[in-house]
């Protein structure tokens, strides 16, 4: 297609010229199936927060060993997230999802059958590698099959499944807490093998990403997938032309030669252009602050926080977790539904500012309870409400939008490995937070720790305001222009450019 024809075609299918229509059911089904992989991480986060209470007593391990046990999954997921970019460029997005589910399945079985602490640690390391793969590949796959006007919703689905998995973990904690101590935690952890098995089998029915197929020179296969995820054959052809043009501009030979992601890390880290450098700063920044917010650590150690606040019944502790999980799930779904209407920036800024305020309230409530011998009910209720506020605002902003941003801002050639690099930072910071949260809190109290995290969220809000442009309604092929210099791309100047 000639350049003028392609320009006219792109203009015709530009989001501003398309009337809102129903979401393509096939694209929705593919995104849902890919995103179910993320339920595995959520389930582990939720179920481990309760299981660790029984593991500590049953295996007679120290608080330091508890921190290592909890955090090792996040640290080992760094391996999976680093490997996932290159792997998905080589074997494809779909088979990388299968690999993620299979790896987690092995880890879940080892944890459920663990006779000792070292055996349990080995299972969590393997499960963590599977988590690393799934955290990168689910949003990238969803972004690559989504139409621009629904990409925010479809790409945020992994976060919806993460929080649903957390809620499911809390419910399993509550349901199994009455069983004998040497059995309940093994069942809690081992049950994760069931969804991972179903996901691994189900994903084989999904089509491959059309953008990956174009990179392999399989234009016919790519067009067949695009026909299924588009409204009509004409739109599929126009989308194929747009993707092919970007592949050509990225020096990928779409005429038949296969490309397996060679040279991308060198381009990202050693000689990035100014736009690519800005993309890296934005993607790494949002992933860093997602975990530096302490959200995962708050969820993992919530029972410890409320034990310190005066709640000692395990049933009651798990009941508080279910309340928190319900709030988190509701707001994650709400954010996903409105992400394409309100945009990424407004929800991200609202979420991070709300987290900062909620963490400050939680800090004050915790400090009051720490210095109160009577543990008044109003202070405990205030702390519970503040924790619900923390996880709810996280689910409005950082939770879903981190995955959306990481998967959509990089150009086709750099997308998988750029997202992989950013999510590796996410996993590293998550591991550090999980493995140091209790130690630091013991030094400065839970109240002091929550004040520190509140300050982190103030810094995060400022970062997002400066470095995160709005990507709502842009096709993946158009987003690169948002990171160009203003004087070389004046079309960005519509209120959504880099600030």
Short mmCIF file of C-alpha atoms in Angstrom, two decimals:
data_model
loop_
_atom_site.label_atom_id
_atom_site.label_comp_id
_atom_site.label_asym_id
_atom_site.label_seq_id
_atom_site.Cartn_x
_atom_site.Cartn_y
_atom_site.Cartn_z
CA UNK A 1 0.00 0.00 0.00
CA UNK A 2 1.36 3.42 -0.91
CA UNK A 3 2.20 5.85 1.88
CA UNK A 4 -0.70 8.17 1.00
CA UNK A 5 -3.15 5.28 0.95
CA UNK A 6 -1.81 3.98 4.24
CA UNK A 7 -2.12 7.45 5.80
CA UNK A 8 -5.72 7.65 4.65
CA UNK A 9 -6.41 4.17 5.99
CA UNK A 10 -4.85 4.97 9.36
CA UNK A 11 -6.89 8.16 9.55
CA UNK A 12 -10.04 6.22 8.73
CA UNK A 13 -9.51 3.77 11.60
CA UNK A 14 -8.12 6.37 14.00
CA UNK A 15 -10.03 6.26 17.31
CA UNK A 16 -11.25 9.85 16.91
CA UNK A 17 -13.01 8.88 13.65
CA UNK A 18 -14.57 5.66 14.87
CA UNK A 19 -17.90 5.69 16.63
CA UNK A 20 -18.01 3.68 19.84
CA UNK A 21 -19.07 0.10 19.21
CA UNK A 22 -19.26 -3.08 21.16
CA UNK A 23 -16.08 -4.82 22.18
CA UNK A 24 -15.02 -7.64 19.88
CA UNK A 25 -15.98 -10.84 21.71
CA UNK A 26 -13.09 -12.89 20.33
CA UNK A 27 -10.50 -10.30 21.43
CA UNK A 28 -12.17 -10.18 24.86
CA UNK A 29 -12.07 -13.98 25.18
CA UNK A 30 -8.38 -14.10 24.23
CA UNK A 31 -7.46 -11.34 26.71
CA UNK A 32 -9.47 -13.02 29.47
CA UNK A 33 -7.82 -16.39 28.88
CA UNK A 34 -4.32 -14.87 28.79
CA UNK A 35 -4.99 -12.81 31.90
CA UNK A 36 -6.16 -15.78 33.96
CA UNK A 37 -2.47 -16.65 34.25
CA UNK A 38 -2.16 -13.71 36.63
CA UNK A 39 -4.53 -15.33 39.11
CA UNK A 40 -1.58 -17.52 40.16
CA UNK A 41 0.41 -14.60 41.61
CA UNK A 42 -2.68 -13.16 43.28
CA UNK A 43 -3.58 -16.48 44.86
CA UNK A 44 -0.05 -16.87 46.20
CA UNK A 45 -0.04 -13.36 47.69
CA UNK A 46 -3.41 -13.87 49.34
CA UNK A 47 -3.01 -17.43 50.57
CA UNK A 48 0.56 -16.92 51.79
CA UNK A 49 -0.48 -14.08 54.09
CA UNK A 50 -2.47 -16.61 56.13
CA UNK A 51 -0.53 -19.80 55.47
CA UNK A 52 2.66 -18.26 56.82
CA UNK A 53 1.09 -18.07 60.31
CA UNK A 54 0.71 -21.87 60.33
CA UNK A 55 4.04 -22.52 58.56
CA UNK A 56 5.88 -20.50 61.21
CA UNK A 57 4.38 -22.58 64.02
CA UNK A 58 4.42 -25.97 62.27
CA UNK A 59 7.98 -25.80 60.91
CA UNK A 60 9.22 -23.68 63.84
CA UNK A 61 10.94 -21.04 61.74
CA UNK A 62 12.06 -17.55 62.76
CA UNK A 63 10.70 -14.17 61.60
CA UNK A 64 13.76 -13.79 59.38
CA UNK A 65 13.02 -17.12 57.72
CA UNK A 66 9.40 -15.99 57.25
CA UNK A 67 10.62 -12.88 55.41
CA UNK A 68 12.89 -14.98 53.21
CA UNK A 69 10.10 -17.48 52.52
CA UNK A 70 7.65 -14.75 51.52
CA UNK A 71 10.13 -12.66 49.56
CA UNK A 72 11.95 -15.44 47.69
CA UNK A 73 9.04 -15.87 45.27
CA UNK A 74 9.34 -12.22 44.24
CA UNK A 75 13.12 -12.42 43.95
CA UNK A 76 13.03 -15.62 41.87
CA UNK A 77 10.31 -14.10 39.67
CA UNK A 78 13.05 -11.72 38.58
CA UNK A 79 14.57 -14.66 36.68
CA UNK A 80 11.31 -15.33 34.86
CA UNK A 81 10.62 -11.69 34.06
CA UNK A 82 14.15 -11.17 32.68
CA UNK A 83 13.91 -14.30 30.54
CA UNK A 84 10.34 -13.71 29.38
CA UNK A 85 11.09 -10.95 26.87
CA UNK A 86 13.64 -12.91 24.86
CA UNK A 87 11.63 -16.12 25.25
CA UNK A 88 8.41 -14.56 23.94
CA UNK A 89 10.25 -13.04 20.98
CA UNK A 90 11.66 -16.48 20.18
CA UNK A 91 8.83 -18.97 20.79
CA UNK A 92 5.90 -16.56 20.67
CA UNK A 93 3.55 -14.96 23.18
CA UNK A 94 1.13 -17.90 23.42
CA UNK A 95 3.67 -20.61 24.25
CA UNK A 96 5.33 -18.31 26.79
CA UNK A 97 2.00 -18.20 28.64
CA UNK A 98 1.91 -22.03 28.59
CA UNK A 99 5.48 -22.09 29.91
CA UNK A 100 4.54 -19.74 32.75
CA UNK A 101 1.59 -21.89 33.84
CA UNK A 102 3.61 -25.12 33.64
CA UNK A 103 6.46 -23.73 35.75
CA UNK A 104 4.06 -22.47 38.41
CA UNK A 105 2.30 -25.86 38.42
CA UNK A 106 5.57 -27.61 39.31
CA UNK A 107 6.29 -25.07 42.05
CA UNK A 108 2.79 -25.37 43.54
CA UNK A 109 3.05 -29.17 43.73
CA UNK A 110 6.43 -28.93 45.47
CA UNK A 111 5.07 -26.43 48.01
CA UNK A 112 1.98 -28.52 48.72
CA UNK A 113 4.06 -31.66 49.33
CA UNK A 114 6.92 -29.93 51.18
CA UNK A 115 8.13 -31.98 54.19
CA UNK A 116 10.60 -29.31 55.33
CA UNK A 117 11.56 -25.65 55.06
CA UNK A 118 14.26 -26.15 52.35
CA UNK A 119 11.81 -28.18 50.25
CA UNK A 120 9.22 -25.42 50.63
CA UNK A 121 11.79 -22.81 49.59
CA UNK A 122 12.63 -24.79 46.44
CA UNK A 123 8.97 -24.89 45.47
CA UNK A 124 8.59 -21.13 45.92
CA UNK A 125 11.68 -20.45 43.81
CA UNK A 126 10.26 -22.48 40.91
CA UNK A 127 6.79 -20.97 41.31
CA UNK A 128 8.39 -17.52 41.33
CA UNK A 129 10.02 -18.12 37.95
CA UNK A 130 6.58 -18.95 36.56
CA UNK A 131 5.16 -15.77 38.10
CA UNK A 132 7.89 -13.71 36.42
CA UNK A 133 6.97 -15.10 33.02
CA UNK A 134 3.24 -14.53 33.52
CA UNK A 135 3.54 -10.94 34.77
CA UNK A 136 5.23 -9.81 31.56
CA UNK A 137 3.52 -11.90 28.92
CA UNK A 138 -0.17 -11.56 29.89
CA UNK A 139 -0.39 -7.75 29.45
CA UNK A 140 1.87 -7.75 26.37
CA UNK A 141 -0.30 -10.37 24.65
CA UNK A 142 -3.48 -8.52 25.62
CA UNK A 143 -2.10 -5.20 24.36
CA UNK A 144 -1.09 -6.73 21.02
CA UNK A 145 -4.52 -8.16 20.25
CA UNK A 146 -6.58 -5.22 21.58
CA UNK A 147 -8.19 -2.42 19.55
CA UNK A 148 -6.98 1.01 20.69
CA UNK A 149 -10.28 2.08 22.24
CA UNK A 150 -10.46 -1.00 24.49
CA UNK A 151 -6.76 -1.62 25.14
CA UNK A 152 -6.82 -0.06 28.62
CA UNK A 153 -9.62 -2.39 29.73
CA UNK A 154 -8.21 -5.55 28.15
CA UNK A 155 -4.62 -4.90 29.25
CA UNK A 156 -5.68 -4.16 32.82
CA UNK A 157 -7.43 -7.53 33.11
CA UNK A 158 -4.26 -9.18 34.53
CA UNK A 159 -4.56 -6.90 37.57
CA UNK A 160 -8.25 -7.81 37.93
CA UNK A 161 -7.25 -11.48 38.00
CA UNK A 162 -4.40 -10.79 40.43
CA UNK A 163 -6.77 -9.19 42.93
CA UNK A 164 -9.38 -11.90 42.33
CA UNK A 165 -6.63 -14.43 43.08
CA UNK A 166 -5.78 -12.54 46.29
CA UNK A 167 -9.44 -12.65 47.36
CA UNK A 168 -9.59 -16.36 46.50
CA UNK A 169 -6.48 -16.94 48.62
CA UNK A 170 -8.09 -15.14 51.57
CA UNK A 171 -11.24 -17.24 51.24
CA UNK A 172 -9.19 -20.47 51.12
CA UNK A 173 -7.28 -19.28 54.23
CA UNK A 174 -10.56 -18.73 56.05
CA UNK A 175 -12.05 -22.04 54.90
CA UNK A 176 -9.04 -24.23 55.74
CA UNK A 177 -7.81 -22.52 58.90
CA UNK A 178 -9.72 -25.01 61.08
CA UNK A 179 -7.86 -28.05 59.74
CA UNK A 180 -4.85 -29.56 61.57
CA UNK A 181 -1.81 -27.31 61.38
CA UNK A 182 0.39 -29.76 59.49
CA UNK A 183 -2.24 -30.15 56.76
CA UNK A 184 -3.94 -26.77 56.26
CA UNK A 185 -1.01 -24.73 54.94
CA UNK A 186 0.04 -27.52 52.55
CA UNK A 187 -3.48 -27.60 51.10
CA UNK A 188 -3.55 -23.80 50.91
CA UNK A 189 -0.37 -23.72 48.80
CA UNK A 190 -0.90 -26.92 46.83
CA UNK A 191 -4.37 -25.99 45.56
CA UNK A 192 -2.71 -23.46 43.21
CA UNK A 193 -1.77 -26.42 41.00
CA UNK A 194 -5.39 -26.78 39.86
CA UNK A 195 -5.83 -23.38 38.14
CA UNK A 196 -2.31 -23.51 36.67
CA UNK A 197 -3.10 -26.88 35.05
CA UNK A 198 -6.38 -25.58 33.61
CA UNK A 199 -4.73 -22.39 32.34
CA UNK A 200 -1.87 -24.27 30.66
CA UNK A 201 -4.35 -26.44 28.77
CA UNK A 202 -6.77 -23.63 27.93
CA UNK A 203 -4.20 -21.27 26.50
CA UNK A 204 -3.36 -23.73 23.73
CA UNK A 205 -6.71 -22.81 22.14
CA UNK A 206 -5.71 -19.13 21.84
CA UNK A 207 -4.35 -17.61 18.63
CA UNK A 208 -0.83 -16.18 18.47
CA UNK A 209 -0.31 -12.40 18.68
CA UNK A 210 -0.71 -10.94 15.16
CA UNK A 211 2.18 -8.55 15.80
CA UNK A 212 4.52 -11.42 16.67
CA UNK A 213 3.36 -13.25 13.53
CA UNK A 214 4.24 -10.19 11.42
CA UNK A 215 7.72 -10.16 12.99
CA UNK A 216 8.10 -13.77 11.84
CA UNK A 217 7.02 -12.90 8.30
CA UNK A 218 3.76 -14.86 8.67
CA UNK A 219 1.50 -12.18 7.21
CA UNK A 220 -1.24 -14.61 6.15
CA UNK A 221 -1.54 -16.04 9.66
CA UNK A 222 -1.48 -12.53 11.13
CA UNK A 223 -4.31 -11.41 8.87
CA UNK A 224 -6.45 -14.41 9.85
CA UNK A 225 -6.06 -13.52 13.54
CA UNK A 226 -6.79 -9.83 12.84
CA UNK A 227 -9.98 -10.76 10.98
CA UNK A 228 -11.19 -12.54 14.13
CA UNK A 229 -10.34 -9.65 16.49
CA UNK A 230 -11.58 -6.86 14.18
CA UNK A 231 -15.09 -5.76 13.22
CA UNK A 232 -14.66 -6.59 9.54
CA UNK A 233 -12.14 -7.73 6.92
CA UNK A 234 -11.41 -4.16 5.81
CA UNK A 235 -10.43 -3.07 9.31
CA UNK A 236 -8.25 -6.19 9.65
CA UNK A 237 -6.44 -5.30 6.44
CA UNK A 238 -5.86 -1.73 7.57
CA UNK A 239 -4.53 -2.87 10.94
CA UNK A 240 -2.23 -5.33 9.20
CA UNK A 241 -0.88 -2.54 6.97
CA UNK A 242 -0.19 -0.37 10.02
CA UNK A 243 1.61 -3.17 11.85
CA UNK A 244 3.61 -4.11 8.76
CA UNK A 245 4.70 -0.50 8.29
CA UNK A 246 6.00 -0.34 11.86
CA UNK A 247 7.77 -3.67 11.43
CA UNK A 248 9.48 -2.27 8.34
CA UNK A 249 10.46 0.94 10.14
CA UNK A 250 11.92 -1.20 12.94
CA UNK A 251 14.07 -2.96 10.30
CA UNK A 252 12.21 -6.24 10.71
CA UNK A 253 11.94 -8.17 7.46
CA UNK A 254 8.25 -9.03 7.19
CA UNK A 255 8.71 -10.75 3.83
CA UNK A 256 9.67 -14.11 5.25
CA UNK A 257 12.73 -13.89 7.48
CA UNK A 258 12.20 -14.76 11.12
CA UNK A 259 13.29 -12.43 13.90
CA UNK A 260 13.97 -13.60 17.44
CA UNK A 261 14.67 -10.39 19.35
CA UNK A 262 18.40 -10.21 18.83
CA UNK A 263 20.16 -6.96 19.77
CA UNK A 264 17.23 -5.44 21.66
CA UNK A 265 18.81 -5.22 25.13
CA UNK A 266 21.86 -3.57 23.58
CA UNK A 267 19.59 -1.04 21.91
CA UNK A 268 17.65 -0.43 25.12
CA UNK A 269 20.57 -0.13 27.53
CA UNK A 270 23.69 0.86 25.57
CA UNK A 271 22.50 3.20 22.84
CA UNK A 272 18.88 4.22 23.43
CA UNK A 273 17.51 7.15 21.45
CA UNK A 274 15.94 10.03 23.39
CA UNK A 275 12.37 8.72 22.91
CA UNK A 276 13.39 5.19 23.96
CA UNK A 277 15.18 6.59 27.01
CA UNK A 278 11.98 8.42 27.99
CA UNK A 279 9.98 5.22 27.52
CA UNK A 280 12.42 3.36 29.78
CA UNK A 281 12.22 6.04 32.47
CA UNK A 282 8.42 5.96 32.40
CA UNK A 283 8.13 2.15 32.35
CA UNK A 284 10.82 1.51 34.98
CA UNK A 285 9.53 4.37 37.14
CA UNK A 286 5.94 3.16 37.29
CA UNK A 287 7.11 -0.41 38.04
CA UNK A 288 9.47 0.81 40.75
CA UNK A 289 6.81 2.84 42.53
CA UNK A 290 4.23 0.07 42.17
CA UNK A 291 6.27 -2.05 44.57
CA UNK A 292 7.97 0.73 46.56
CA UNK A 293 4.44 1.67 47.63
CA UNK A 294 4.60 -1.39 49.89
CA UNK A 295 1.28 -2.74 48.64
CA UNK A 296 2.43 -6.36 48.36
CA UNK A 297 4.16 -6.21 51.74
CA UNK A 298 1.05 -4.74 53.38
CA UNK A 299 -1.01 -7.62 51.96
CA UNK A 300 1.53 -10.32 52.88
CA UNK A 301 1.92 -9.05 56.45
CA UNK A 302 -1.55 -7.64 57.10
CA UNK A 303 -2.27 -10.34 59.73
CA UNK A 304 0.97 -9.41 61.51
CA UNK A 305 -0.04 -5.73 61.48
CA UNK A 306 -3.45 -6.44 63.00
CA UNK A 307 -2.04 -8.93 65.52
CA UNK A 308 0.11 -6.03 66.69
CA UNK A 309 -3.01 -3.87 66.76
CA UNK A 310 -4.78 -6.25 69.13
CA UNK A 311 -6.63 -8.77 66.93
CA UNK A 312 -5.41 -12.24 67.92
CA UNK A 313 -8.07 -14.63 66.62
CA UNK A 314 -6.87 -16.23 63.38
CA UNK A 315 -10.46 -16.48 62.11
CA UNK A 316 -10.93 -12.76 62.73
CA UNK A 317 -7.60 -11.94 61.08
CA UNK A 318 -8.61 -13.90 57.98
CA UNK A 319 -12.03 -12.21 58.08
CA UNK A 320 -10.34 -8.80 57.92
CA UNK A 321 -8.32 -10.10 54.95
CA UNK A 322 -11.53 -11.10 53.13
CA UNK A 323 -12.96 -7.61 53.68
CA UNK A 324 -9.75 -6.06 52.35
CA UNK A 325 -9.67 -8.44 49.38
CA UNK A 326 -13.29 -7.65 48.50
CA UNK A 327 -12.57 -3.92 48.47
CA UNK A 328 -9.45 -4.43 46.37
CA UNK A 329 -11.26 -6.62 43.83
CA UNK A 330 -14.18 -4.21 43.47
CA UNK A 331 -11.99 -1.18 42.79
CA UNK A 332 -9.71 -3.09 40.39
CA UNK A 333 -12.73 -4.02 38.29
CA UNK A 334 -14.09 -0.48 38.49
CA UNK A 335 -10.76 0.96 37.31
CA UNK A 336 -10.56 -1.50 34.42
CA UNK A 337 -14.06 -0.55 33.25
CA UNK A 338 -13.32 3.20 33.26
CA UNK A 339 -9.67 3.20 32.19
CA UNK A 340 -10.44 3.86 28.53
CA UNK A 341 -12.97 6.57 29.39
CA UNK A 342 -11.00 8.67 31.87
CA UNK A 343 -7.48 7.83 30.73
CA UNK A 344 -4.34 6.54 32.42
CA UNK A 345 -2.99 9.77 33.94
CA UNK A 346 -6.07 10.87 35.96
CA UNK A 347 -6.58 7.45 37.55
CA UNK A 348 -2.86 7.02 38.20
CA UNK A 349 -2.59 10.41 39.93
CA UNK A 350 -5.80 9.82 41.92
CA UNK A 351 -4.64 6.37 42.99
CA UNK A 352 -1.14 7.39 44.11
CA UNK A 353 -2.35 10.49 45.97
CA UNK A 354 -5.08 8.44 47.66
CA UNK A 355 -2.55 5.81 48.70
CA UNK A 356 -0.33 8.48 50.23
CA UNK A 357 -3.23 9.82 52.30
CA UNK A 358 -4.46 6.35 53.34
CA UNK A 359 -0.95 5.27 54.39
CA UNK A 360 -0.62 8.41 56.51
CA UNK A 361 -3.93 7.63 58.26
CA UNK A 362 -2.84 4.01 58.75
CA UNK A 363 0.45 5.21 60.22
CA UNK A 364 -1.33 7.45 62.74
CA UNK A 365 -3.78 4.66 63.68
CA UNK A 366 -0.94 2.16 64.11
CA UNK A 367 1.10 4.57 66.24
CA UNK A 368 -1.88 5.24 68.49
CA UNK A 369 -2.50 1.50 68.99
CA UNK A 370 1.21 0.87 69.63
CA UNK A 371 1.13 3.32 72.55
CA UNK A 372 -2.30 2.33 73.85
CA UNK A 373 -2.76 -0.46 76.36
CA UNK A 374 -6.56 -0.59 75.96
CA UNK A 375 -6.57 -0.99 72.11
CA UNK A 376 -9.82 0.97 71.55
CA UNK A 377 -12.21 -0.40 68.93
CA UNK A 378 -12.42 2.89 66.99
CA UNK A 379 -8.66 2.88 66.40
CA UNK A 380 -8.73 -0.72 65.16
CA UNK A 381 -11.67 0.10 62.84
CA UNK A 382 -9.82 3.19 61.58
CA UNK A 383 -6.77 1.07 60.78
CA UNK A 384 -8.89 -1.53 58.97
CA UNK A 385 -10.57 1.22 56.91
CA UNK A 386 -7.17 2.76 56.14
CA UNK A 387 -5.77 -0.59 54.93
CA UNK A 388 -8.84 -0.99 52.70
CA UNK A 389 -8.17 2.53 51.42
CA UNK A 390 -4.55 1.67 50.62
CA UNK A 391 -5.40 -1.44 48.58
CA UNK A 392 -8.42 0.23 46.94
CA UNK A 393 -6.49 3.26 45.71
CA UNK A 394 -3.74 0.92 44.55
CA UNK A 395 -6.34 -0.98 42.52
CA UNK A 396 -7.62 2.27 41.01
CA UNK A 397 -4.19 3.49 39.86
CA UNK A 398 -0.87 1.69 40.14
CA UNK A 399 -2.29 -1.83 40.09
CA UNK A 400 -3.84 -1.95 36.62
CA UNK A 401 -2.05 0.98 34.98
CA UNK A 402 1.45 -0.37 35.60
CA UNK A 403 0.70 -3.39 33.40
CA UNK A 404 -1.04 -1.25 30.78
CA UNK A 405 1.81 1.26 30.52
CA UNK A 406 4.57 -1.34 30.52
CA UNK A 407 3.03 -3.25 27.63
CA UNK A 408 1.91 -0.39 25.38
CA UNK A 409 4.56 2.35 25.31
CA UNK A 410 7.42 0.47 23.61
CA UNK A 411 7.55 0.07 19.82
CA UNK A 412 7.00 -3.37 18.30
CA UNK A 413 10.67 -4.35 18.11
CA UNK A 414 11.35 -3.40 21.75
CA UNK A 415 7.99 -4.22 23.35
CA UNK A 416 8.56 -7.67 24.84
CA UNK A 417 12.09 -7.11 26.10
CA UNK A 418 11.46 -3.50 27.17
CA UNK A 419 8.44 -4.63 29.19
CA UNK A 420 10.51 -7.54 30.52
CA UNK A 421 13.21 -5.16 31.76
CA UNK A 422 10.71 -2.85 33.47
CA UNK A 423 8.87 -5.72 35.17
CA UNK A 424 12.21 -7.13 36.36
CA UNK A 425 12.62 -3.90 38.35
CA UNK A 426 9.10 -4.47 39.67
CA UNK A 427 10.02 -7.96 40.88
CA UNK A 428 13.33 -6.87 42.39
CA UNK A 429 11.75 -4.07 44.42
CA UNK A 430 8.88 -6.36 45.45
CA UNK A 431 11.37 -8.92 46.74
CA UNK A 432 13.35 -6.32 48.67
CA UNK A 433 10.18 -4.89 50.23
CA UNK A 434 8.80 -8.31 51.18
CA UNK A 435 12.09 -9.47 52.69
CA UNK A 436 12.76 -6.32 54.72
CA UNK A 437 9.29 -5.11 55.72
CA UNK A 438 9.13 -6.89 59.07
CA UNK A 439 12.76 -6.15 59.95
CA UNK A 440 12.42 -2.43 59.27
CA UNK A 441 9.03 -2.31 61.00
CA UNK A 442 10.55 -3.91 64.09
CA UNK A 443 13.14 -1.13 64.13
CA UNK A 444 10.86 1.86 63.47
CA UNK A 445 7.42 0.32 64.28
CA UNK A 446 4.61 -0.35 61.81
CA UNK A 447 3.45 3.24 62.20
CA UNK A 448 6.87 4.58 61.24
CA UNK A 449 7.03 2.23 58.24
CA UNK A 450 3.65 3.40 56.97
CA UNK A 451 4.76 7.05 57.27
CA UNK A 452 7.80 6.23 55.12
CA UNK A 453 5.60 4.56 52.51
CA UNK A 454 3.27 7.58 52.53
CA UNK A 455 6.26 9.77 51.66
CA UNK A 456 7.20 7.39 48.84
CA UNK A 457 3.72 7.83 47.36
CA UNK A 458 4.04 11.61 47.46
CA UNK A 459 7.23 11.27 45.41
CA UNK A 460 5.46 8.82 43.08
CA UNK A 461 2.63 11.27 42.41
CA UNK A 462 5.14 13.94 41.40
CA UNK A 463 6.98 11.48 39.13
CA UNK A 464 3.80 10.42 37.34
CA UNK A 465 2.78 14.04 36.77
CA UNK A 466 6.12 14.85 35.13
CA UNK A 467 7.02 11.71 33.18
CA UNK A 468 3.81 9.88 32.25
CA UNK A 469 2.01 11.07 29.09
CA UNK A 470 -1.59 10.07 28.36
CA UNK A 471 -1.91 7.12 25.96
CA UNK A 472 -5.70 6.71 25.94
CA UNK A 473 -7.17 6.09 22.49
CA UNK A 474 -3.81 5.81 20.69
CA UNK A 475 -2.92 2.74 18.66
CA UNK A 476 0.28 0.95 19.68
CA UNK A 477 1.88 2.27 16.51
CA UNK A 478 0.97 5.89 17.41
CA UNK A 479 2.15 5.92 21.03
CA UNK A 480 5.83 6.41 20.14
CA UNK A 481 5.06 9.97 19.02
CA UNK A 482 4.15 10.89 22.62
CA UNK A 483 7.79 10.45 23.63
CA UNK A 484 9.28 12.44 20.75
CA UNK A 485 10.70 15.93 21.20
CA UNK A 486 7.99 18.59 21.03
CA UNK A 487 9.78 20.54 18.33
CA UNK A 488 9.95 17.47 16.08
CA UNK A 489 6.42 16.28 16.63
CA UNK A 490 3.97 19.08 17.19
CA UNK A 491 1.00 16.73 16.85
CA UNK A 492 1.63 15.58 20.40
CA UNK A 493 0.75 19.02 21.70
CA UNK A 494 -2.86 18.21 22.59
CA UNK A 495 -2.64 18.28 26.37
CA UNK A 496 -1.24 14.75 26.59
CA UNK A 497 2.44 15.36 25.81
CA UNK A 498 5.40 14.87 28.10
CA UNK A 499 5.36 17.48 30.83
#
